[in-house]
Short mmCIF file of C-alpha atoms in Angstrom, two decimals:
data_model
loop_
_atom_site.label_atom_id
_atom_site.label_comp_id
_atom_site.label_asym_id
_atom_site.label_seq_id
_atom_site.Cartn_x
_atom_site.Cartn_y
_atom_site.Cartn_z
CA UNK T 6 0.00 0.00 0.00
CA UNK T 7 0.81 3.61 -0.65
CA UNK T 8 0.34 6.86 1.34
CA UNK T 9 -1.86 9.62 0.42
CA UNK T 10 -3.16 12.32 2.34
CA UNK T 11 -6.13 13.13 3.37
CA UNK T 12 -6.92 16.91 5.72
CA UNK T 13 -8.56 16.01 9.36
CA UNK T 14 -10.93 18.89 10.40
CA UNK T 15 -11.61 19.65 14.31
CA UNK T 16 -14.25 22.55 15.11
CA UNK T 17 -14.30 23.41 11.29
CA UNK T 18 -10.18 23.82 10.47
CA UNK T 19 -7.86 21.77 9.40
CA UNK T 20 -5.96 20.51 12.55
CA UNK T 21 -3.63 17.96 11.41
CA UNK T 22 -3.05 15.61 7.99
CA UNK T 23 -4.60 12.20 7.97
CA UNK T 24 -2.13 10.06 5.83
CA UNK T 25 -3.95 7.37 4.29
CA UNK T 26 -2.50 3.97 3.39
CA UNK T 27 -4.29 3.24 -0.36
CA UNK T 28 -4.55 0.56 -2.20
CA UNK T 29 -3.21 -0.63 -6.11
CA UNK T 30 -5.43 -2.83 -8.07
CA UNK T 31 -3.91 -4.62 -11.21
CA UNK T 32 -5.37 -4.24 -14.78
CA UNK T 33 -4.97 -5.86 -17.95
CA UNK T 34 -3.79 -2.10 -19.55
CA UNK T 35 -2.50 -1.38 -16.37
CA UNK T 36 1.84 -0.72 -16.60
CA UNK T 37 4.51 0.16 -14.66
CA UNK T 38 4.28 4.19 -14.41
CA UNK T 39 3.17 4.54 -10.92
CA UNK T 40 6.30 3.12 -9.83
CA UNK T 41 8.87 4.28 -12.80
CA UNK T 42 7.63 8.17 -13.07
CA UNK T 43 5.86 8.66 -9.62
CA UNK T 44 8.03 6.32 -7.25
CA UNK T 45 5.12 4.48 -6.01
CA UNK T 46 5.23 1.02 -4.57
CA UNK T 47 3.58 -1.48 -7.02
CA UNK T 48 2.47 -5.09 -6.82
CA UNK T 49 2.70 -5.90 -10.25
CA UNK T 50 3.90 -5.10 -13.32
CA UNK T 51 0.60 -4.50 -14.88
CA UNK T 52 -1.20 -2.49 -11.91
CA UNK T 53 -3.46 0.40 -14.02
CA UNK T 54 -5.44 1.89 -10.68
CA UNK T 55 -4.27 3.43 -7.22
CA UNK T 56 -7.31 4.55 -5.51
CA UNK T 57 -5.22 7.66 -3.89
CA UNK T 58 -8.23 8.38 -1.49
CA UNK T 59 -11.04 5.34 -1.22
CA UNK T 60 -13.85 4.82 1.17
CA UNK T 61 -15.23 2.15 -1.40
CA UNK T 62 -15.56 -1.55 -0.37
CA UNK T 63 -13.37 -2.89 -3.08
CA UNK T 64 -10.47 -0.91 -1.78
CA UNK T 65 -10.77 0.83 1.27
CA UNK T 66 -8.11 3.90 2.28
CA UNK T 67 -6.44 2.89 6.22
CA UNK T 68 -6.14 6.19 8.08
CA UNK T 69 -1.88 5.66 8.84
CA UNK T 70 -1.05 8.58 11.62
CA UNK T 71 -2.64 10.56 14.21
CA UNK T 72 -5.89 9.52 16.33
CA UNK T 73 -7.49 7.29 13.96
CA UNK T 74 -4.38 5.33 12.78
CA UNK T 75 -5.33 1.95 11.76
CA UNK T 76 -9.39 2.74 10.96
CA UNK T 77 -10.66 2.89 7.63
CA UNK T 78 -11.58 5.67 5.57
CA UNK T 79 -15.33 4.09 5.36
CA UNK T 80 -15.75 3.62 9.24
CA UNK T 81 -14.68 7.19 9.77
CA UNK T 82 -16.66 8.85 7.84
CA UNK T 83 -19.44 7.39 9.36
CA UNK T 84 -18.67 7.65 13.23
CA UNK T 85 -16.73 11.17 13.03
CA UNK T 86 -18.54 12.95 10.23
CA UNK T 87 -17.53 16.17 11.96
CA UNK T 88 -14.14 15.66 10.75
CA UNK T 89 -15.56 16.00 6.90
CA UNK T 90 -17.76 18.70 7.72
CA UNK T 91 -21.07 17.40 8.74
CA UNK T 92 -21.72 16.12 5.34
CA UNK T 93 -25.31 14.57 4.49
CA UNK T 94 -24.57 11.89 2.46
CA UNK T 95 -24.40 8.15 3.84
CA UNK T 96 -21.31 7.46 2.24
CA UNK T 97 -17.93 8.62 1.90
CA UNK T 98 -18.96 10.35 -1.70
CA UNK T 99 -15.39 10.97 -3.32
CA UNK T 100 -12.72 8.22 -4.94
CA UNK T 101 -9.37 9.33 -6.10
CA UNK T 102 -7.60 6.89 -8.95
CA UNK T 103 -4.62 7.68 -10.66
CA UNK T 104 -4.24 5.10 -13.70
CA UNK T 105 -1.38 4.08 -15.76
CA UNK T 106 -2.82 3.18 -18.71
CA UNK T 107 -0.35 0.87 -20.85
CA UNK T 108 -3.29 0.08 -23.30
CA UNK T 109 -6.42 1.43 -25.00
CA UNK T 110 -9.08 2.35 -22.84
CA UNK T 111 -12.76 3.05 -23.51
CA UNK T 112 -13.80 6.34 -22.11
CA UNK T 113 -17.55 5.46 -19.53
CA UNK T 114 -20.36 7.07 -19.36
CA UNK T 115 -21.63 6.66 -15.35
CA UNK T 116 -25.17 6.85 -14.30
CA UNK T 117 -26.15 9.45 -12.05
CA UNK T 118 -26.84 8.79 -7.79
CA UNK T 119 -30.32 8.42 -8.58
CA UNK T 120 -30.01 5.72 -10.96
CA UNK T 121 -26.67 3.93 -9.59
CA UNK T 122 -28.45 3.93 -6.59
CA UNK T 123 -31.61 1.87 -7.52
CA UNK T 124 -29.89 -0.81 -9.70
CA UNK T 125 -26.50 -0.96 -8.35
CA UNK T 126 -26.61 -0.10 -4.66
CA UNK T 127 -23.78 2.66 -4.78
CA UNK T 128 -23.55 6.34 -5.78
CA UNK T 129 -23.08 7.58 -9.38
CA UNK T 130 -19.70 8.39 -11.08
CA UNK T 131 -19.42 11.93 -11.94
CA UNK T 132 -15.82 11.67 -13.92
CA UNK T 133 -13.08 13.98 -14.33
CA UNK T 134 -9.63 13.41 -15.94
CA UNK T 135 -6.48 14.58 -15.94
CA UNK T 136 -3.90 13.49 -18.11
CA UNK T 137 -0.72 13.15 -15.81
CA UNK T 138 1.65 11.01 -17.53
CA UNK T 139 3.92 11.29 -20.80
CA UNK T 140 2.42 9.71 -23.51
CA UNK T 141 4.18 8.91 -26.90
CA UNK T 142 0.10 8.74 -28.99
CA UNK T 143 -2.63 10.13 -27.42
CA UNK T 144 -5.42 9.53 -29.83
CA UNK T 145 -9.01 10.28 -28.41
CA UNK T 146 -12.50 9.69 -30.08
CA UNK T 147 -15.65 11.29 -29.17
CA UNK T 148 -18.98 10.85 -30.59
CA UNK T 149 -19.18 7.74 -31.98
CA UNK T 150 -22.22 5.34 -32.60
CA UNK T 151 -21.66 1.56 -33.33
CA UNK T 152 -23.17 2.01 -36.67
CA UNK T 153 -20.25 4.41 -37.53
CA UNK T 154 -17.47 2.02 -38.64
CA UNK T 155 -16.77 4.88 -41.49
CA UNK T 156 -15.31 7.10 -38.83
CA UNK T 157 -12.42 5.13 -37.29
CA UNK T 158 -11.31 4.10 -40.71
CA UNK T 159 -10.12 7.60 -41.44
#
């Protein structure tokens, strides 16, 4: 695991830096970036995802200093909401990744909370990007249709 930080609040300002033990996950595009560019510990040589800042269940952030060393990111957002601000939502509503992507991706579209909620269980994706890493091609396609074979032949 890797360290990220994440801010702790007491009485609404930022008293000291929760460093957060995160985890990789391994991809089939996944490469070797994280650990080559960024000096990250990987586990493999094809790991495409660290989720920087996680209180989802497939890869849950450990708090790694201070007060709350040793409890994750999930429990302690729910018994010390004060420390996020007093938020309303149930769950932890952010997740940080930062991919190396060795490989084509497809770009997702993510239902919204509404939606995700009712057939998946879990809030929506809203996505944002930023492109972090050198890349020798960047080639990025927008608007297609599966009927429009004509446009990726050009």
């Amino acid at each position: 695991m890797n360290k990220h930080i994440l801010l702790e609040g007491k009485e609404n300002f930022m008293a000291e830096p929760l460093f957060l033990k995160s985890q990789m996950h391994d991809k089939i595009w996944g490469g070797t970036k994280l650990r080559d560019e960024f000096g990250y510990d990987i586990p493999t040589e094809t790991t495409g995802e660290y989720w920087a800042i996680s209180a989802h269940p497939n890869g849950v952030s450990i708090v790694d200093n201070g007060t709350y060393k040793g409890e994750g990111l999930d429990k302690l957002y729910r018994e010390h909401k004060e420390l996020f601000g007093n938020p309303k939502s149930e769950v932890f509503p952010l997740l940080t990744k930062i991919l190396d992507a060795n490989d084509w991706l497809s770009v997702q579209v993510h239902p919204d909370d509404a939606y995700a909620l009712e057939h998946e269980g879990e809030l929506g994706k809203l996505s944002a990007g930023m492109l972090l890493l050198r890349m020798k091609i960047l080639k990025l396609f927008t608007g297609t249709m599966p009927n429009q074979k004509k446009s990726f032949v050009n």
